Short mmCIF file of C-alpha atoms in Angstrom, two decimals:
data_model
loop_
_atom_site.label_atom_id
_atom_site.label_comp_id
_atom_site.label_asym_id
_atom_site.label_seq_id
_atom_site.Cartn_x
_atom_site.Cartn_y
_atom_site.Cartn_z
CA MET A 889 -5.16 -1.30 26.80
CA SER A 890 -8.95 -1.05 26.54
CA PRO A 891 -10.40 0.26 23.26
CA LEU A 892 -11.47 3.87 22.92
CA LYS A 893 -15.26 4.08 23.27
CA SER A 894 -17.29 6.45 21.14
CA TRP A 895 -20.69 8.14 21.30
CA PHE A 896 -20.84 7.49 17.55
CA ASN A 897 -21.88 4.04 16.33
CA ILE A 898 -18.74 2.26 15.07
CA PRO A 899 -19.62 -1.28 13.93
CA HIS A 900 -17.99 -4.16 15.78
CA GLY A 901 -15.07 -5.41 13.68
CA SER A 902 -14.65 -2.19 11.68
CA HIS A 903 -11.18 -1.56 10.27
CA PHE A 904 -11.73 2.09 11.10
CA SER A 905 -12.03 2.14 14.88
CA LEU A 906 -11.04 5.19 16.94
CA ALA A 907 -7.62 3.57 17.29
CA ASN A 908 -7.09 4.19 13.57
CA ILE A 909 -8.30 7.50 11.99
CA PRO A 910 -6.86 7.00 8.47
CA PHE A 911 -6.81 9.85 5.94
CA GLY A 912 -8.01 9.86 2.34
CA ILE A 913 -9.57 11.89 -0.47
CA ILE A 914 -13.29 11.66 -1.20
CA SER A 915 -16.08 13.28 -3.20
CA THR A 916 -19.85 12.78 -3.33
CA ALA A 917 -22.58 13.10 -5.92
CA SER A 918 -23.76 16.32 -4.30
CA SER A 919 -20.25 17.75 -3.82
CA THR A 920 -17.97 16.57 -6.60
CA SER A 921 -14.80 18.41 -5.59
CA PRO A 922 -12.27 15.96 -4.08
CA ARG A 923 -11.28 16.87 -0.52
CA VAL A 924 -9.71 15.44 2.63
CA ALA A 925 -11.57 13.07 4.94
CA VAL A 926 -10.94 10.50 7.64
CA ALA A 927 -12.69 7.15 8.03
CA VAL A 928 -14.59 6.46 11.26
CA GLY A 929 -16.50 3.18 11.31
CA ASP A 930 -18.66 2.99 8.20
CA HIS A 931 -18.60 6.77 7.69
CA ALA A 932 -16.21 9.38 6.37
CA LEU A 933 -15.76 12.62 8.27
CA ASP A 934 -15.47 15.32 5.59
CA LEU A 935 -12.70 17.49 7.04
CA ASP A 936 -13.37 20.32 4.59
CA ALA A 937 -16.94 20.66 5.86
CA PHE A 938 -15.80 20.01 9.44
CA ALA A 939 -13.22 22.80 9.26
CA ALA A 940 -15.61 25.23 7.52
CA ASN A 941 -18.10 24.80 10.39
CA ASN A 942 -15.63 25.45 13.22
CA GLY A 943 -14.92 21.78 13.86
CA PHE A 944 -11.30 22.64 14.69
CA SER A 945 -12.24 25.57 16.95
CA ALA A 946 -10.59 23.87 19.94
CA LEU A 947 -7.36 23.01 18.10
CA SER A 948 -5.25 26.12 17.60
CA THR A 949 -2.40 24.17 15.97
CA ILE A 950 -4.29 23.52 12.75
CA GLN A 951 -6.34 26.70 12.49
CA PRO A 952 -3.82 28.64 10.32
CA HIS A 953 -3.62 25.63 7.97
CA GLN A 954 -7.28 24.59 7.56
CA ALA A 955 -7.18 25.25 3.80
CA VAL A 956 -5.25 21.96 3.43
CA PHE A 957 -8.50 20.07 3.99
CA SER A 958 -10.10 21.52 0.86
CA GLN A 959 -7.24 20.30 -1.34
CA PRO A 960 -7.72 17.40 -3.82
CA SER A 961 -4.76 15.51 -2.35
CA LEU A 962 -3.09 14.92 1.01
CA ASN A 963 0.19 16.49 -0.11
CA SER A 964 -0.32 19.84 1.63
CA PHE A 965 -1.54 18.28 4.87
CA ALA A 966 1.29 15.72 4.82
CA ALA A 967 3.88 18.47 4.30
CA LEU A 968 2.90 20.01 7.67
CA GLY A 969 4.83 17.19 9.35
CA ARG A 970 4.16 14.34 11.72
CA PRO A 971 3.69 16.45 14.87
CA VAL A 972 0.74 18.17 13.17
CA HIS A 973 -0.66 14.87 11.86
CA SER A 974 -0.51 13.54 15.41
CA VAL A 975 -2.38 16.40 17.06
CA VAL A 976 -5.07 16.36 14.36
CA ARG A 977 -5.56 12.60 14.77
CA LYS A 978 -5.71 12.83 18.56
CA TYR A 979 -8.13 15.75 18.37
CA ILE A 980 -10.49 13.84 16.07
CA GLN A 981 -10.29 10.86 18.43
CA SER A 982 -11.25 13.15 21.33
CA VAL A 983 -14.17 14.64 19.38
CA PHE A 984 -15.58 11.15 18.83
CA ALA A 985 -14.76 9.84 22.31
CA GLU A 986 -17.69 8.82 24.52
CA ASP A 987 -16.62 11.36 27.14
CA THR A 988 -15.53 14.02 24.62
CA PRO A 989 -14.45 17.33 26.17
CA TYR A 990 -15.88 19.03 23.07
CA PRO A 991 -19.50 17.79 22.79
CA GLU A 992 -20.61 20.99 21.06
CA VAL A 993 -18.22 20.37 18.14
CA LEU A 994 -19.99 17.29 16.77
CA LYS A 995 -21.73 15.13 19.39
CA THR A 996 -24.57 17.58 20.02
CA ASN A 997 -24.27 19.36 16.66
CA SER A 998 -26.77 17.44 14.54
CA ALA A 999 -26.52 19.92 11.64
CA LEU A 1000 -22.77 19.34 11.28
CA GLN A 1001 -23.21 15.60 11.69
CA LYS A 1002 -25.61 15.60 8.75
CA GLN A 1003 -23.27 17.71 6.64
CA ALA A 1004 -19.90 16.18 7.50
CA LEU A 1005 -20.53 12.52 8.40
CA LEU A 1006 -21.02 10.69 5.12
CA PRO A 1007 -21.77 6.96 4.73
CA LEU A 1008 -18.80 5.27 3.05
CA LYS A 1009 -21.16 3.58 0.58
CA GLU A 1010 -22.04 7.03 -0.76
CA VAL A 1011 -18.54 8.43 -1.26
CA LYS A 1012 -16.24 8.19 -4.25
CA TYR A 1013 -12.56 7.54 -3.55
CA HIS A 1014 -9.67 9.33 -5.23
CA LEU A 1015 -5.92 8.83 -5.13
CA PRO A 1016 -4.87 10.04 -1.68
CA PHE A 1017 -1.74 11.79 -2.97
CA LYS A 1018 -0.50 13.51 -6.09
CA ILE A 1019 2.41 11.12 -6.59
CA GLY A 1020 5.54 12.74 -7.99
CA ASP A 1021 7.78 9.67 -7.88
CA TYR A 1022 7.32 6.00 -7.11
CA THR A 1023 10.06 3.55 -6.19
CA ASP A 1024 9.34 -0.14 -5.72
CA PHE A 1025 11.61 -2.23 -3.53
CA PHE A 1026 12.21 -5.98 -3.16
CA ALA A 1027 12.19 -6.23 0.64
CA GLY A 1028 10.02 -9.35 1.02
CA TYR A 1029 12.68 -11.95 1.80
CA HIS A 1030 10.63 -15.09 1.14
CA HIS A 1031 9.35 -13.81 -2.22
CA ALA A 1032 12.88 -12.93 -3.28
CA TYR A 1033 14.10 -16.37 -2.22
CA HIS A 1034 11.25 -18.33 -3.85
CA CYS A 1035 11.70 -16.48 -7.15
CA GLY A 1036 15.45 -16.93 -7.00
CA VAL A 1037 15.09 -20.68 -6.50
CA MET A 1038 12.64 -20.80 -9.40
CA PHE A 1039 15.05 -19.17 -11.87
CA ARG A 1040 18.55 -19.78 -10.49
CA GLY A 1041 18.30 -22.68 -8.05
CA PRO A 1042 18.68 -22.68 -4.23
CA GLU A 1043 22.43 -22.08 -4.23
CA ASP A 1044 22.13 -18.77 -6.10
CA ALA A 1045 18.60 -17.82 -5.08
CA LEU A 1046 19.56 -14.40 -3.67
CA GLN A 1047 21.87 -12.02 -5.50
CA PRO A 1048 25.03 -11.07 -3.53
CA ASN A 1049 23.69 -7.57 -2.80
CA TYR A 1050 20.30 -8.63 -1.41
CA LYS A 1051 21.20 -8.70 2.29
CA HIS A 1052 23.33 -5.56 2.09
CA LEU A 1053 20.88 -3.05 0.67
CA PRO A 1054 17.15 -2.70 -0.06
CA VAL A 1055 17.07 -3.40 -3.81
CA GLY A 1056 14.65 -1.21 -5.75
CA TYR A 1057 13.69 0.11 -9.18
CA HIS A 1058 12.01 3.31 -10.36
CA GLY A 1059 8.30 2.69 -10.96
CA ARG A 1060 5.73 4.63 -12.96
CA ALA A 1061 3.88 7.20 -10.83
CA SER A 1062 1.34 8.16 -13.52
CA SER A 1063 -0.27 4.69 -13.61
CA VAL A 1064 -0.81 4.35 -9.85
CA VAL A 1065 -4.59 4.14 -9.38
CA VAL A 1066 -6.98 4.00 -6.45
CA SER A 1067 -8.70 0.77 -5.45
CA GLY A 1068 -11.64 -0.13 -7.67
CA THR A 1069 -10.04 1.12 -10.88
CA PRO A 1070 -10.01 -1.66 -13.51
CA ILE A 1071 -6.74 -2.67 -15.18
CA HIS A 1072 -6.42 -3.52 -18.88
CA ARG A 1073 -4.38 -6.59 -19.74
CA PRO A 1074 -1.04 -5.29 -21.07
CA GLN A 1075 0.60 -6.20 -24.37
CA GLY A 1076 4.23 -6.39 -25.30
CA GLN A 1077 7.25 -8.42 -26.35
CA PHE A 1078 8.11 -11.77 -24.83
CA LEU A 1079 9.49 -15.18 -25.73
CA GLU A 1080 6.65 -17.49 -26.73
CA ASN A 1081 8.47 -20.62 -25.58
CA PRO A 1082 11.63 -19.82 -23.59
CA ALA A 1083 12.47 -23.53 -23.30
CA ASP A 1084 13.16 -23.88 -27.04
CA GLY A 1085 16.24 -21.67 -26.80
CA LYS A 1086 15.11 -19.22 -29.47
CA LYS A 1087 15.77 -15.60 -28.55
CA VAL A 1088 13.36 -13.94 -30.99
CA PRO A 1089 10.29 -12.42 -29.31
CA ILE A 1090 6.68 -12.19 -30.38
CA PHE A 1091 4.31 -9.30 -29.74
CA SER A 1092 1.10 -10.38 -28.04
CA GLN A 1093 -1.21 -9.95 -25.09
CA CYS A 1094 0.41 -10.81 -21.77
CA ARG A 1095 -0.20 -14.47 -20.94
CA LYS A 1096 1.29 -14.40 -17.44
CA LEU A 1097 -0.52 -11.55 -15.73
CA ASP A 1098 0.06 -11.51 -11.98
CA PHE A 1099 -0.70 -9.63 -8.77
CA GLU A 1100 1.88 -8.75 -6.12
CA LEU A 1101 0.85 -8.32 -2.49
CA GLU A 1102 2.69 -5.25 -1.21
CA LEU A 1103 2.54 -2.35 1.20
CA GLY A 1104 3.30 1.21 0.18
CA ALA A 1105 4.53 4.13 2.28
CA PHE A 1106 4.06 7.83 1.49
CA VAL A 1107 6.71 10.47 2.18
CA CYS A 1108 5.60 13.58 4.08
CA THR A 1109 8.76 15.52 4.93
CA PRO A 1110 11.10 16.44 2.07
CA ASN A 1111 14.87 16.41 2.24
CA GLU A 1112 17.10 18.85 0.40
CA GLN A 1113 18.98 17.59 -2.63
CA GLY A 1114 22.44 16.52 -1.51
CA LYS A 1115 21.36 15.94 2.11
CA PRO A 1116 20.57 12.29 3.00
CA VAL A 1117 18.09 11.32 5.70
CA SER A 1118 19.61 9.39 8.60
CA ILE A 1119 18.14 6.07 9.71
CA ASP A 1120 17.19 7.65 13.05
CA GLU A 1121 15.18 10.39 11.32
CA ALA A 1122 13.74 8.42 8.42
CA GLU A 1123 10.47 7.38 10.05
CA ASN A 1124 9.68 11.02 10.81
CA ASN A 1125 9.68 11.60 7.05
CA LEU A 1126 6.95 9.00 6.46
CA PHE A 1127 3.24 9.92 6.55
CA GLY A 1128 1.55 6.54 6.48
CA ILE A 1129 0.98 3.21 4.76
CA VAL A 1130 -1.42 1.76 2.19
CA MET A 1131 -1.92 -1.69 0.70
CA MET A 1132 -0.55 -1.95 -2.81
CA ASN A 1133 -0.99 -4.32 -5.77
CA ASP A 1134 1.97 -4.09 -8.14
CA TRP A 1135 0.35 -5.75 -11.17
CA SER A 1136 3.04 -7.60 -13.14
CA ALA A 1137 3.33 -9.04 -16.65
CA ARG A 1138 5.68 -11.94 -15.93
CA ASP A 1139 6.35 -12.98 -19.54
CA ILE A 1140 7.15 -9.40 -20.59
CA GLN A 1141 9.29 -9.03 -17.47
CA ALA A 1142 11.33 -12.17 -18.19
CA TRP A 1143 12.34 -10.85 -21.63
CA GLU A 1144 13.04 -7.21 -20.78
CA TYR A 1145 14.54 -7.15 -17.28
CA VAL A 1146 18.17 -7.88 -18.30
CA PRO A 1147 20.21 -5.69 -17.90
CA LEU A 1148 18.27 -2.76 -16.43
CA GLY A 1149 15.32 -4.35 -14.61
CA PRO A 1150 11.52 -4.08 -14.91
CA PHE A 1151 10.02 -1.58 -17.36
CA ASN A 1152 6.84 -2.27 -19.39
CA ALA A 1153 6.13 -5.33 -17.25
CA LYS A 1154 5.34 -3.03 -14.32
CA ASN A 1155 4.33 0.35 -15.73
CA PHE A 1156 0.73 -0.35 -16.82
CA GLY A 1157 -0.93 -0.23 -13.40
CA THR A 1158 -0.38 -0.21 -9.63
CA SER A 1159 -3.41 -0.22 -7.32
CA ILE A 1160 -3.43 1.27 -3.81
CA SER A 1161 -6.02 1.32 -1.04
CA PRO A 1162 -7.79 4.69 -0.58
CA TRP A 1163 -7.20 5.19 3.15
CA VAL A 1164 -3.69 5.98 4.39
CA VAL A 1165 -3.04 4.64 7.88
CA LEU A 1166 -0.73 6.96 9.81
CA ILE A 1167 2.58 5.57 11.05
CA GLU A 1168 1.52 6.69 14.54
CA ALA A 1169 -1.55 4.42 14.43
CA LEU A 1170 0.68 1.48 13.49
CA GLU A 1171 3.26 2.02 16.25
CA PRO A 1172 1.65 -0.51 18.66
CA PHE A 1173 2.09 -3.23 16.04
CA LYS A 1174 5.82 -2.87 15.45
CA VAL A 1175 7.66 -6.18 15.37
CA ALA A 1176 10.99 -7.58 14.25
CA GLY A 1177 11.17 -8.43 10.57
CA ILE A 1178 13.14 -11.21 8.89
CA GLU A 1179 16.51 -11.45 10.60
CA ASN A 1180 19.37 -10.42 8.35
CA ASP A 1181 22.40 -12.66 8.93
CA ALA A 1182 24.67 -10.31 6.96
CA GLU A 1183 26.45 -7.40 8.59
CA THR A 1184 24.39 -4.30 7.81
CA LEU A 1185 26.39 -1.17 7.03
CA PRO A 1186 26.15 1.50 9.76
CA TYR A 1187 24.00 3.95 7.79
CA LEU A 1188 21.23 1.30 7.54
CA LYS A 1189 21.36 0.01 11.13
CA HIS A 1190 18.27 0.47 13.29
CA LYS A 1191 18.68 0.90 17.04
CA SER A 1192 15.81 -1.51 17.60
CA LYS A 1193 15.00 -4.82 15.93
CA GLU A 1194 11.30 -3.89 15.89
CA ASN A 1195 10.97 -1.81 12.74
CA VAL A 1196 8.27 -3.43 10.56
CA PHE A 1197 4.53 -3.81 11.24
CA ASP A 1198 2.53 -6.96 11.96
CA ILE A 1199 -0.18 -6.20 9.42
CA GLN A 1200 -2.29 -9.29 8.69
CA LEU A 1201 -2.66 -9.42 4.91
CA GLN A 1202 -4.99 -11.49 2.77
CA VAL A 1203 -5.48 -12.03 -0.98
CA ASP A 1204 -8.84 -13.09 -2.43
CA LEU A 1205 -9.65 -13.80 -6.07
CA LYS A 1206 -13.11 -13.74 -7.62
CA THR A 1207 -13.63 -14.97 -11.19
CA SER A 1208 -16.09 -13.68 -13.76
CA ALA A 1209 -18.03 -16.93 -13.21
CA GLY A 1210 -18.61 -15.88 -9.59
CA ASN A 1211 -16.24 -18.35 -7.95
CA SER A 1212 -13.97 -17.06 -5.22
CA ALA A 1213 -11.12 -18.25 -3.02
CA THR A 1214 -8.63 -16.93 -0.51
CA LEU A 1215 -5.24 -17.41 -2.16
CA ALA A 1216 -2.88 -16.18 0.54
CA LYS A 1217 -2.62 -14.99 4.13
CA THR A 1218 0.62 -13.49 5.36
CA SER A 1219 2.04 -10.65 7.48
CA GLY A 1220 4.03 -7.46 7.12
CA ARG A 1221 6.56 -9.04 9.50
CA ASN A 1222 7.91 -10.95 6.46
CA LEU A 1223 9.95 -7.96 5.31
CA MET A 1224 13.72 -7.95 5.70
CA TRP A 1225 14.06 -4.20 5.15
CA SER A 1226 11.90 -1.51 6.80
CA PHE A 1227 10.42 1.53 5.09
CA SER A 1228 12.84 3.66 7.11
CA GLN A 1229 15.76 1.72 5.66
CA MET A 1230 14.28 2.06 2.17
CA LEU A 1231 13.96 5.83 2.59
CA THR A 1232 17.44 6.21 4.05
CA HIS A 1233 19.04 4.14 1.29
CA HIS A 1234 17.03 6.04 -1.34
CA SER A 1235 18.37 9.35 -0.04
CA ILE A 1236 21.95 8.29 0.77
CA THR A 1237 23.26 9.65 -2.54
CA GLY A 1238 21.57 12.97 -1.83
CA CYS A 1239 18.40 12.11 -3.75
CA ASN A 1240 15.68 14.54 -2.70
CA LEU A 1241 12.34 12.95 -1.84
CA GLN A 1242 9.15 15.00 -1.85
CA PRO A 1243 5.77 14.89 -0.06
CA GLY A 1244 3.62 12.33 -1.86
CA ASP A 1245 6.50 10.16 -3.11
CA LEU A 1246 5.54 6.50 -2.85
CA LEU A 1247 7.78 3.65 -1.67
CA GLY A 1248 6.65 0.07 -2.37
CA SER A 1249 7.77 -2.80 -0.16
CA GLY A 1250 7.98 -5.52 -2.79
CA THR A 1251 5.90 -8.69 -2.62
CA ILE A 1252 5.26 -10.00 0.89
CA SER A 1253 5.22 -13.79 1.15
CA GLY A 1254 5.61 -16.30 3.94
CA THR A 1255 7.37 -19.64 3.97
CA VAL A 1256 4.52 -21.93 2.90
CA MET A 1257 2.35 -21.99 -0.22
CA ALA A 1258 -0.71 -20.51 1.54
CA GLU A 1259 1.39 -17.45 2.44
CA ARG A 1260 2.78 -16.64 -1.02
CA GLY A 1261 1.78 -13.23 -2.31
CA SER A 1262 1.92 -13.78 -6.08
CA MET A 1263 0.63 -16.22 -8.69
CA LEU A 1264 4.20 -16.62 -9.92
CA GLU A 1265 5.07 -18.33 -6.65
CA GLN A 1266 1.78 -20.16 -6.20
CA SER A 1267 1.88 -21.74 -9.67
CA ASP A 1268 5.67 -22.16 -9.83
CA ASN A 1269 5.74 -19.95 -12.92
CA GLY A 1270 2.81 -21.72 -14.52
CA LYS A 1271 3.86 -25.31 -13.86
CA ASN A 1272 0.99 -25.90 -11.41
CA SER A 1273 -2.62 -24.80 -11.19
CA VAL A 1274 -4.31 -22.88 -8.39
CA LYS A 1275 -7.87 -23.96 -7.54
CA ILE A 1276 -10.73 -21.45 -7.37
CA ALA A 1277 -13.76 -23.69 -6.68
CA ASP A 1278 -14.20 -25.72 -9.88
CA GLU A 1279 -11.90 -23.42 -11.90
CA GLU A 1280 -8.11 -23.37 -12.19
CA ARG A 1281 -5.62 -20.57 -12.64
CA LYS A 1282 -1.91 -20.44 -13.42
CA PHE A 1283 -2.06 -16.67 -13.92
CA LEU A 1284 -4.86 -14.12 -14.00
CA GLN A 1285 -7.60 -14.24 -16.64
CA ASP A 1286 -9.79 -11.43 -17.96
CA GLY A 1287 -12.63 -10.72 -15.56
CA ASP A 1288 -10.70 -11.86 -12.49
CA GLU A 1289 -10.98 -9.51 -9.53
CA VAL A 1290 -8.22 -9.45 -6.92
CA THR A 1291 -8.86 -8.00 -3.46
CA PHE A 1292 -6.28 -7.34 -0.76
CA THR A 1293 -7.26 -6.72 2.85
CA GLY A 1294 -5.00 -5.74 5.72
CA VAL A 1295 -5.59 -5.21 9.44
CA CYS A 1296 -3.73 -4.97 12.75
CA GLY A 1297 -4.95 -6.03 16.16
CA ALA A 1298 -6.95 -8.76 17.87
CA ASP A 1299 -9.62 -6.63 19.60
CA ASP A 1300 -12.56 -6.22 17.20
CA ASP A 1301 -13.38 -2.87 18.78
CA ALA A 1302 -9.86 -1.47 18.31
CA LEU A 1303 -8.77 -2.67 14.87
CA VAL A 1304 -6.38 -0.62 12.77
CA GLY A 1305 -7.14 -1.64 9.23
CA PHE A 1306 -6.78 -0.56 5.64
CA GLY A 1307 -10.13 -1.61 4.19
CA GLN A 1308 -9.67 -3.12 0.74
CA CYS A 1309 -7.48 -2.76 -2.32
CA THR A 1310 -9.34 -4.16 -5.33
CA GLY A 1311 -8.78 -4.36 -9.07
CA ARG A 1312 -10.45 -6.24 -11.91
CA ILE A 1313 -8.74 -7.32 -15.14
CA LEU A 1314 -10.22 -5.98 -18.38
CA PRO A 1315 -9.35 -7.42 -21.83
CA ALA A 1316 -6.40 -5.94 -23.68
CA VAL A 1317 -7.11 -2.91 -25.88
CA ASP A 1318 -7.57 -3.88 -29.55
CA LEU A 1319 -4.60 -2.39 -31.42
CA GLY A 1320 -5.77 -3.60 -34.79
CA LEU A 1321 -2.46 -5.34 -35.46
#
């Protein structure tokens, strides 16, 4: 299929082609109130200004709901449901199309262009959603296997439940931050030298700080408490996807996770990309994930094998000395469980999910070292060093900046991408202890 052509200049190779139209929350120096926008090329279309100046005059579906675009989060827009998201996306695509049927809306309206089309370099990003709850899963098969081999050996690498349900834990919604927000090195309890057999912890700054390459999905349609969402309906309850960095304190995690799982090792910060790519925009890139050789229970069975997305993911690290390296390249196809399966399993007890709830995929890794989405895997838990030019890393150091990128498609004029998800490590806060 040939790419959609636009009258508006969209740079060759942009993540935000007309095939995309991702949604986010922005503000500017001249208008500091956060509001809804979409990314088009290297600009943001301010949907609050667009709506206020009759930009949606030819779309009756959204006219009674235009106040959602002045909100400081996407929650209200998301709650309108996927059919509404779809018509709004398609309408914006038609407004920007080379042969737009609505030239008076924007193409020939220079005043509105000046007011509503804002260079991305001039906007400030905000969290796209007000996140009520956040659940992180463990659906990246190769990451789960590599970590299992590391700590339990190849025979017991995966726990008996792994292939029967999407394993997850309840994360901390309040510390989810938008890309570009720095992260302080956490502090806590851990064993200084686990190999010596002593089970008395110290309190110190984390020495094994790590990134985790993940995707996150936002819920749009709520379900009533007590009423699960079927696997056939689950995708309709999902708004879109972001890149996600689940920062992890591996030494703190090793000490605390038995018997109830991660806690302080994960609650100090989770970074997400600012633009949410709609599920509809990702539909052309659906592929089969990791084949599950266990018999999946009926409530988790998809009708089709193609239920994850072939998102090309990359991790880059830049040190405070200015050295940089690409640490990993992998794909969203390396998930064993889909976001629909995660949502269905989450709700199967009758748990009620709400618009803006966030579901994390778990770390996405491939089979070889260059595809491993965490330092834990790349350094074999600190046994080996990772090269960044003339520097070495076993885990992250203060001043290190980690950047995730993700994109779908091979046509540089029709890419569906996520932009970047970036975070830099700041020193631990001085507690005076």
